Amino acid sequence: MSNLEEHIRIAKQKFHQALQDTAPEAWETLKNTFLARKGIIAELFAMLAECTPEEKRHYGKTLNELKNEITEQIERLKSKVEFQLRPKRLDPTLPGKPYPYPRVHPLTQTLNRIVDTFARMGFVVEEGPELETAYYNFDALNTPIWHPAREKSDTLYILNSTSEYELLRTETSPVQIHALEKRGVPIRIISPGRVYRNDKPDATHSPVFHQVEGLCVDEKISMADLKGTLLGFYRAMLGSRIEIRFRPHFFPFTEPSAEVDVTCPFCYGNGCRICKQSGYIEMGGSGMVHPNVLKGVGVDMEKYSGFAFGLGVERLAMLLHGVDDIRLFYENDLRFLEQFA
Ligand code: DAH
């Protein structure tokens, strides 16, 4: 049966031609022509009966391959048609796609609350640059040339286009100087913003963090005004049972200077894990503006005096929300952020 070979070749050609000429929706016609019980392939198989055993083996194999190829192509047409004909009508009873609504970052939320609280006490917001000169960040703030905070190990310096060193401010205190130059006295401002230090990140340190600076200069301003302002502020933020404590400290730009602690809002002074059994949590620095700072910007010191403070925003946000790792605020993991509705 040597012409069987020729028949197979023709059948194959026929199929490929039919595949091109037939509309996909008519796939069943193709199937009938080629694969039905009396179809072309079946006829060819029937011809095997007249073959020698050797030819049977040989042509049987070729025929099976052709049959598989045809079956596969027809299946492909069929599923293409079924896909195109799938029901496309809108089903208004299906639930809608969930749409995540935007939320304010927890640090921004905290910052907004801080600003609102001070605004109610008459403080206005003043902003300053993050790229500073040593004059504003150190000199004008009475920081001596040998002060360790100026070291490259603490402060991030930047060589600018005119080959002078500038720096990323290490604190919001230089805004005190900008504001005094710009507005003069009397003055009552707060300045929230980003600050930079050459620190390795860990649970309590970040090379970038936020402070809120406060400055009040007027006639007859005393340390009692400072204390009253901070007490009012922390009670508004953390609750009316909060007390504050001043610990003597040193800052170049204030004299006297104090670090500010608040009663631990978790144990109210009894001692717990959060406050490491001390009953208090350190929140920032403060003091009476140093005469050298006022002198430097030409304030009449016979008439005016002032207080200043600087608070850590992350500190407060961590306390308010029971967050124990500062890095969570910067990683922007949605599973964390979505908890702050
Ligand atoms: N600038 C200080 C710091 O970053 C904080 C500070 C202390 C600010 C005392 C002040 C102040 O205004 O009076 O550690």
CSV table of C-alpha atoms and ligand atoms in Angstrom, one decimal:
chain,number,residue,atom,x,y,z
A,1,MET,CA,0.0,0.0,0.0
A,2,SER,CA,2.6,2.5,-1.0
A,3,ASN,CA,0.0,5.1,-2.0
A,4,LEU,CA,-1.2,5.3,1.6
A,5,GLU,CA,1.7,7.6,2.2
A,6,GLU,CA,0.4,9.9,-0.5
A,7,HIS,CA,-3.1,9.8,1.0
A,8,ILE,CA,-1.8,10.8,4.3
A,9,ARG,CA,0.1,13.7,2.8
A,10,ILE,CA,-3.1,14.9,1.0
A,11,ALA,CA,-5.2,14.5,4.1
A,12,LYS,CA,-2.8,16.6,6.0
A,13,GLN,CA,-2.8,19.3,3.4
A,14,LYS,CA,-6.5,19.3,3.2
A,15,PHE,CA,-6.8,19.8,6.9
A,16,HIS,CA,-4.5,22.8,6.9
A,17,GLN,CA,-6.4,24.3,4.0
A,18,ALA,CA,-9.7,23.7,5.8
A,19,LEU,CA,-8.3,25.2,9.0
A,20,GLN,CA,-7.6,28.4,7.1
A,21,ASP,CA,-10.9,28.5,5.2
A,22,THR,CA,-13.2,27.7,8.1
A,23,ALA,CA,-14.6,30.3,10.4
A,24,PRO,CA,-13.7,29.4,14.1
A,25,GLU,CA,-17.4,29.1,15.0
A,26,ALA,CA,-17.6,26.3,12.4
A,27,TRP,CA,-15.1,24.1,14.3
A,28,GLU,CA,-17.7,21.3,14.5
A,29,THR,CA,-17.7,21.0,10.7
A,30,LEU,CA,-14.0,20.4,10.7
A,31,LYS,CA,-14.4,17.8,13.4
A,32,ASN,CA,-17.1,16.0,11.4
A,33,THR,CA,-15.0,16.0,8.2
A,34,PHE,CA,-11.8,14.7,9.8
A,35,LEU,CA,-12.5,13.0,13.0
A,36,ALA,CA,-16.0,11.5,12.7
A,37,ARG,CA,-16.5,7.7,12.7
A,38,LYS,CA,-16.6,7.8,8.8
A,39,GLY,CA,-14.4,10.8,8.5
A,40,ILE,CA,-11.1,11.2,6.6
A,41,ILE,CA,-8.9,9.9,9.3
A,42,ALA,CA,-11.1,6.9,10.0
A,43,GLU,CA,-10.9,6.1,6.3
A,44,LEU,CA,-7.2,6.2,6.3
A,45,PHE,CA,-7.0,3.9,9.3
A,46,ALA,CA,-9.3,1.5,7.4
A,47,MET,CA,-6.7,1.3,4.6
A,48,LEU,CA,-4.2,-0.1,7.1
A,49,ALA,CA,-6.0,-3.4,6.8
A,50,GLU,CA,-4.4,-4.0,3.5
A,51,CYS,CA,-0.9,-3.3,4.7
A,52,THR,CA,2.0,-5.6,5.6
A,53,PRO,CA,2.8,-5.7,9.3
A,54,GLU,CA,5.8,-3.5,8.8
A,55,GLU,CA,3.8,-0.9,6.8
A,56,LYS,CA,1.1,-1.1,9.5
A,57,ARG,CA,3.6,-0.1,12.2
A,58,HIS,CA,5.0,2.7,10.1
A,59,TYR,CA,1.8,4.2,8.8
A,60,GLY,CA,-0.1,3.6,12.0
A,61,LYS,CA,2.4,5.8,13.8
A,62,THR,CA,2.2,8.6,11.2
A,63,LEU,CA,-1.6,8.4,11.1
A,64,ASN,CA,-1.8,8.6,14.9
A,65,GLU,CA,0.4,11.7,14.9
A,66,LEU,CA,-1.8,13.4,12.3
A,67,LYS,CA,-4.9,12.5,14.2
A,68,ASN,CA,-3.4,14.0,17.4
A,69,GLU,CA,-2.4,17.2,15.6
A,70,ILE,CA,-5.9,17.6,14.1
A,71,THR,CA,-7.6,17.0,17.4
A,72,GLU,CA,-5.4,19.5,19.1
A,73,GLN,CA,-6.0,22.2,16.5
A,74,ILE,CA,-9.8,21.7,16.6
A,75,GLU,CA,-9.8,21.8,20.5
A,76,ARG,CA,-7.9,25.1,20.3
A,77,LEU,CA,-10.4,26.6,17.9
A,78,LYS,CA,-13.2,25.4,20.1
A,79,SER,CA,-11.9,27.0,23.3
A,80,LYS,CA,-11.1,30.2,21.4
A,81,VAL,CA,-14.7,30.4,20.3
A,82,GLU,CA,-16.1,29.6,23.8
A,83,PHE,CA,-13.9,32.3,25.3
A,84,GLN,CA,-15.2,34.9,22.9
A,85,LEU,CA,-18.8,33.9,23.4
A,86,ARG,CA,-18.6,33.9,27.2
A,87,PRO,CA,-21.3,35.9,28.9
A,88,LYS,CA,-20.1,39.5,29.1
A,89,ARG,CA,-23.1,41.3,30.5
A,90,LEU,CA,-22.6,43.4,33.6
A,91,ASP,CA,-23.8,41.7,36.8
A,92,PRO,CA,-24.8,44.5,39.1
A,93,THR,CA,-25.2,42.1,42.0
A,94,LEU,CA,-21.5,41.4,42.2
A,95,PRO,CA,-19.6,43.1,45.0
A,96,GLY,CA,-17.6,46.2,43.9
A,97,LYS,CA,-13.8,46.3,43.7
A,98,PRO,CA,-12.5,47.4,47.1
A,99,TYR,CA,-10.9,50.9,46.7
A,100,PRO,CA,-8.3,51.7,49.4
A,101,TYR,CA,-8.9,55.2,50.7
A,102,PRO,CA,-5.9,57.4,51.5
A,103,ARG,CA,-4.8,57.8,55.1
A,104,VAL,CA,-2.5,60.3,56.7
A,105,HIS,CA,0.9,58.9,57.8
A,106,PRO,CA,1.0,58.5,61.6
A,107,LEU,CA,3.9,60.9,61.9
A,108,THR,CA,2.0,63.6,59.9
A,109,GLN,CA,-1.1,62.9,62.1
A,110,THR,CA,1.1,63.5,65.2
A,111,LEU,CA,2.7,66.6,63.7
A,112,ASN,CA,-0.7,68.0,62.8
A,113,ARG,CA,-1.9,67.5,66.4
A,114,ILE,CA,1.2,69.1,67.8
A,115,VAL,CA,0.8,72.1,65.5
A,116,ASP,CA,-2.9,72.5,66.4
A,117,THR,CA,-2.2,72.3,70.1
A,118,PHE,CA,0.4,75.0,70.0
A,119,ALA,CA,-1.7,77.1,67.6
A,120,ARG,CA,-4.4,77.3,70.3
A,121,MET,CA,-1.7,78.8,72.6
A,122,GLY,CA,-0.9,81.5,70.1
A,123,PHE,CA,2.1,80.0,68.4
A,124,VAL,CA,2.4,80.5,64.6
A,125,VAL,CA,4.3,78.1,62.3
A,126,GLU,CA,7.6,79.2,60.9
A,127,GLU,CA,9.5,77.0,58.5
A,128,GLY,CA,13.2,76.9,57.8
A,129,PRO,CA,15.6,75.3,55.4
A,130,GLU,CA,17.0,71.7,55.8
A,131,LEU,CA,20.2,72.6,54.1
A,132,GLU,CA,22.0,75.0,56.5
A,133,THR,CA,25.2,76.7,57.1
A,134,ALA,CA,27.4,76.2,60.2
A,135,TYR,CA,26.5,79.8,61.1
A,136,TYR,CA,22.8,79.1,61.6
A,137,ASN,CA,23.1,75.5,62.9
A,138,PHE,CA,25.9,76.2,65.3
A,139,ASP,CA,27.6,79.7,65.6
A,140,ALA,CA,24.4,81.8,66.0
A,141,LEU,CA,23.2,79.2,68.5
A,142,ASN,CA,26.3,79.9,70.7
A,143,THR,CA,27.8,76.5,69.9
A,144,PRO,CA,31.6,76.7,70.4
A,145,ILE,CA,33.9,75.8,67.6
A,146,TRP,CA,35.1,72.7,69.6
A,147,HIS,CA,31.7,71.3,70.3
A,148,PRO,CA,31.5,67.6,69.5
A,149,ALA,CA,28.2,68.0,67.7
A,150,ARG,CA,30.1,69.7,64.9
A,151,GLU,CA,32.2,66.6,64.2
A,152,LYS,CA,31.7,64.7,60.9
A,153,SER,CA,30.8,61.7,63.0
A,154,ASP,CA,27.7,63.5,64.1
A,155,THR,CA,26.8,66.0,61.4
A,156,LEU,CA,26.3,65.4,57.7
A,157,TYR,CA,28.2,68.0,55.7
A,158,ILE,CA,27.8,68.7,52.1
A,159,LEU,CA,30.3,70.4,49.8
A,160,ASN,CA,28.3,72.9,47.7
A,161,SER,CA,29.0,74.1,44.1
A,162,THR,CA,31.2,76.9,45.3
A,163,SER,CA,33.3,74.5,47.4
A,164,GLU,CA,31.9,75.6,50.7
A,165,TYR,CA,30.7,73.3,53.3
A,166,GLU,CA,27.0,73.3,54.1
A,167,LEU,CA,25.2,70.8,56.3
A,168,LEU,CA,22.0,69.1,56.8
A,169,ARG,CA,20.5,70.7,59.9
A,170,THR,CA,21.0,68.5,63.0
A,171,GLU,CA,18.1,70.2,64.8
A,172,THR,CA,15.3,72.7,64.2
A,173,SER,CA,16.9,75.3,66.5
A,174,PRO,CA,18.5,77.3,63.6
A,175,VAL,CA,14.9,78.3,62.7
A,176,GLN,CA,15.0,80.4,65.9
A,177,ILE,CA,17.6,82.6,64.2
A,178,HIS,CA,15.9,82.8,60.8
A,179,ALA,CA,12.7,83.7,62.6
A,180,LEU,CA,14.2,86.4,64.8
A,181,GLU,CA,16.0,87.9,61.8
A,182,LYS,CA,12.8,87.9,59.8
A,183,ARG,CA,10.2,88.8,62.4
A,184,GLY,CA,12.0,90.5,65.3
A,185,VAL,CA,10.5,90.5,68.7
A,186,PRO,CA,8.0,89.9,70.3
A,187,ILE,CA,7.8,86.5,68.7
A,188,ARG,CA,5.9,83.2,69.4
A,189,ILE,CA,6.6,80.5,66.8
A,190,ILE,CA,6.9,76.8,66.5
A,191,SER,CA,8.8,75.1,63.7
A,192,PRO,CA,8.2,71.5,62.8
A,193,GLY,CA,10.5,69.8,60.4
A,194,ARG,CA,13.0,67.2,59.4
A,195,VAL,CA,16.5,66.9,61.0
A,196,TYR,CA,19.5,64.8,60.1
A,197,ARG,CA,22.2,63.1,62.1
A,198,ASN,CA,25.0,60.7,61.2
A,199,ASP,CA,23.4,57.9,63.2
A,200,LYS,CA,23.0,54.2,62.4
A,201,PRO,CA,19.3,53.2,62.3
A,202,ASP,CA,18.1,51.0,65.2
A,203,ALA,CA,14.9,50.7,67.2
A,204,THR,CA,15.4,54.2,68.7
A,205,HIS,CA,17.6,56.0,66.1
A,206,SER,CA,17.1,57.2,62.6
A,207,PRO,CA,19.4,59.3,60.5
A,208,VAL,CA,16.4,61.4,59.6
A,209,PHE,CA,13.7,62.3,62.1
A,210,HIS,CA,11.5,65.2,63.1
A,211,GLN,CA,11.5,67.9,65.7
A,212,VAL,CA,9.2,70.7,66.7
A,213,GLU,CA,11.1,73.8,67.8
A,214,GLY,CA,9.4,76.4,69.9
A,215,LEU,CA,10.5,80.0,70.6
A,216,CYS,CA,8.8,82.7,72.6
A,217,VAL,CA,10.5,86.1,73.2
A,218,ASP,CA,8.6,88.9,74.8
A,219,GLU,CA,8.6,91.2,77.8
A,220,LYS,CA,8.8,89.5,81.2
A,221,ILE,CA,9.0,85.9,79.9
A,222,SER,CA,10.2,83.6,82.6
A,223,MET,CA,10.8,79.9,83.1
A,224,ALA,CA,7.3,79.6,84.6
A,225,ASP,CA,5.9,80.5,81.2
A,226,LEU,CA,8.0,77.7,79.7
A,227,LYS,CA,6.9,75.2,82.2
A,228,GLY,CA,3.2,76.3,81.9
A,229,THR,CA,3.4,76.1,78.1
A,230,LEU,CA,4.9,72.6,78.0
A,231,LEU,CA,2.5,71.3,80.8
A,232,GLY,CA,-0.5,72.5,78.8
A,233,PHE,CA,0.9,71.0,75.6
A,234,TYR,CA,1.6,67.6,77.0
A,235,ARG,CA,-1.7,67.4,78.9
A,236,ALA,CA,-3.5,68.2,75.6
A,237,MET,CA,-1.6,65.5,73.9
A,238,LEU,CA,-1.4,62.7,76.5
A,239,GLY,CA,-4.2,63.5,78.9
A,240,SER,CA,-4.9,65.6,82.0
A,241,ARG,CA,-3.2,63.3,84.4
A,242,ILE,CA,0.2,64.0,82.9
A,243,GLU,CA,2.8,65.9,84.9
A,244,ILE,CA,6.1,67.2,83.6
A,245,ARG,CA,9.6,67.3,85.2
A,246,PHE,CA,12.5,69.5,84.4
A,247,ARG,CA,16.0,68.0,84.7
A,248,PRO,CA,18.9,70.4,84.7
A,249,HIS,CA,20.9,70.0,81.5
A,250,PHE,CA,23.3,71.9,79.2
A,251,PHE,CA,22.5,73.3,75.8
A,252,PRO,CA,24.7,76.0,74.2
A,253,PHE,CA,21.7,78.1,73.2
A,254,THR,CA,19.8,78.2,76.5
A,255,GLU,CA,20.7,79.2,80.1
A,256,PRO,CA,19.4,77.7,82.3
A,257,SER,CA,18.7,74.6,80.3
A,258,ALA,CA,16.5,71.6,81.2
A,259,GLU,CA,15.5,68.3,79.7
A,260,VAL,CA,11.8,67.7,79.8
A,261,ASP,CA,10.3,64.5,81.1
A,262,VAL,CA,6.6,63.6,81.2
A,263,THR,CA,4.9,61.1,83.5
A,264,CYS,CA,4.7,57.8,81.7
A,265,PRO,CA,1.2,57.7,80.2
A,266,PHE,CA,1.2,53.9,80.6
A,267,CYS,CA,1.7,53.6,84.3
A,268,TYR,CA,1.3,57.3,85.4
A,269,GLY,CA,4.5,57.3,87.3
A,270,ASN,CA,4.3,53.9,89.0
A,271,GLY,CA,7.0,52.4,86.8
A,272,CYS,CA,6.6,49.9,84.0
A,273,ARG,CA,8.4,48.3,81.1
A,274,ILE,CA,7.9,51.3,78.7
A,275,CYS,CA,9.5,53.8,81.1
A,276,LYS,CA,12.0,51.3,82.3
A,277,GLN,CA,10.6,51.5,85.8
A,278,SER,CA,11.5,55.3,86.1
A,279,GLY,CA,7.9,56.5,85.9
A,280,TYR,CA,9.0,59.2,83.4
A,281,ILE,CA,9.8,59.5,79.7
A,282,GLU,CA,12.2,62.0,78.2
A,283,MET,CA,10.6,64.2,75.6
A,284,GLY,CA,13.0,66.9,74.6
A,285,GLY,CA,15.1,69.9,75.6
A,286,SER,CA,14.3,73.4,76.7
A,287,GLY,CA,15.5,76.5,78.5
A,288,MET,CA,15.7,80.3,78.6
A,289,VAL,CA,17.2,81.7,75.4
A,290,HIS,CA,20.9,82.4,76.0
A,291,PRO,CA,21.9,86.1,76.1
A,292,ASN,CA,24.5,85.4,73.3
A,293,VAL,CA,21.8,84.2,71.0
A,294,LEU,CA,19.6,87.3,71.6
A,295,LYS,CA,22.6,89.6,71.3
A,296,GLY,CA,23.6,88.0,68.0
A,297,VAL,CA,20.3,89.0,66.4
A,298,GLY,CA,20.2,92.4,68.1
A,299,VAL,CA,17.4,91.9,70.6
A,300,ASP,CA,17.1,94.5,73.4
A,301,MET,CA,17.9,92.4,76.4
A,302,GLU,CA,17.0,95.0,78.9
A,303,LYS,CA,13.4,94.7,77.7
A,304,TYR,CA,13.1,91.2,76.4
A,305,SER,CA,13.7,87.6,77.4
A,306,GLY,CA,12.5,84.3,76.0
A,307,PHE,CA,12.2,80.6,76.2
A,308,ALA,CA,12.8,77.9,73.7
A,309,PHE,CA,12.2,74.1,73.4
A,310,GLY,CA,12.8,71.3,71.0
A,311,LEU,CA,10.7,68.1,71.0
A,312,GLY,CA,11.0,64.8,69.2
A,313,VAL,CA,8.0,64.0,67.0
A,314,GLU,CA,8.7,60.3,66.7
A,315,ARG,CA,9.0,60.0,70.4
A,316,LEU,CA,5.5,61.3,70.9
A,317,ALA,CA,4.1,59.3,68.0
A,318,MET,CA,5.6,56.1,69.5
A,319,LEU,CA,4.1,56.9,72.9
A,320,LEU,CA,0.7,57.8,71.5
A,321,HIS,CA,0.5,54.6,69.5
A,322,GLY,CA,2.5,52.1,71.5
A,323,VAL,CA,5.1,51.7,68.7
A,324,ASP,CA,8.4,50.4,69.9
A,325,ASP,CA,10.6,50.7,66.8
A,326,ILE,CA,11.2,54.0,65.1
A,327,ARG,CA,12.0,52.3,61.8
A,328,LEU,CA,8.4,51.3,61.3
A,329,PHE,CA,7.5,54.9,60.5
A,330,TYR,CA,9.9,54.9,57.5
A,331,GLU,CA,9.5,51.4,56.0
A,332,ASN,CA,6.0,52.3,54.8
A,333,ASP,CA,4.8,48.7,55.2
A,334,LEU,CA,1.1,49.0,54.5
A,335,ARG,CA,0.2,46.5,57.1
A,336,PHE,CA,1.7,49.0,59.6
A,337,LEU,CA,0.3,52.2,58.1
A,338,GLU,CA,-3.2,50.9,57.6
A,339,GLN,CA,-3.6,50.6,61.3
A,340,PHE,CA,-3.7,54.4,61.6
A,341,ALA,CA,-7.2,55.3,60.4
B,1,DAH,N1,18.2,71.3,69.7
B,1,DAH,C1,18.2,70.4,70.8
B,1,DAH,C2,18.5,69.0,70.3
B,1,DAH,O1,18.3,68.7,69.2
B,1,DAH,C3,16.9,70.5,71.5
B,1,DAH,C4,16.6,71.8,72.2
B,1,DAH,C5,17.0,71.9,73.5
B,1,DAH,C6,16.0,72.8,71.5
B,1,DAH,C7,16.8,73.1,74.1
B,1,DAH,C8,15.7,74.0,72.2
B,1,DAH,C9,16.2,74.2,73.5
B,1,DAH,O2,15.1,75.0,71.6
B,1,DAH,O3,15.9,75.3,74.1
B,1,DAH,O4,18.9,68.2,71.1
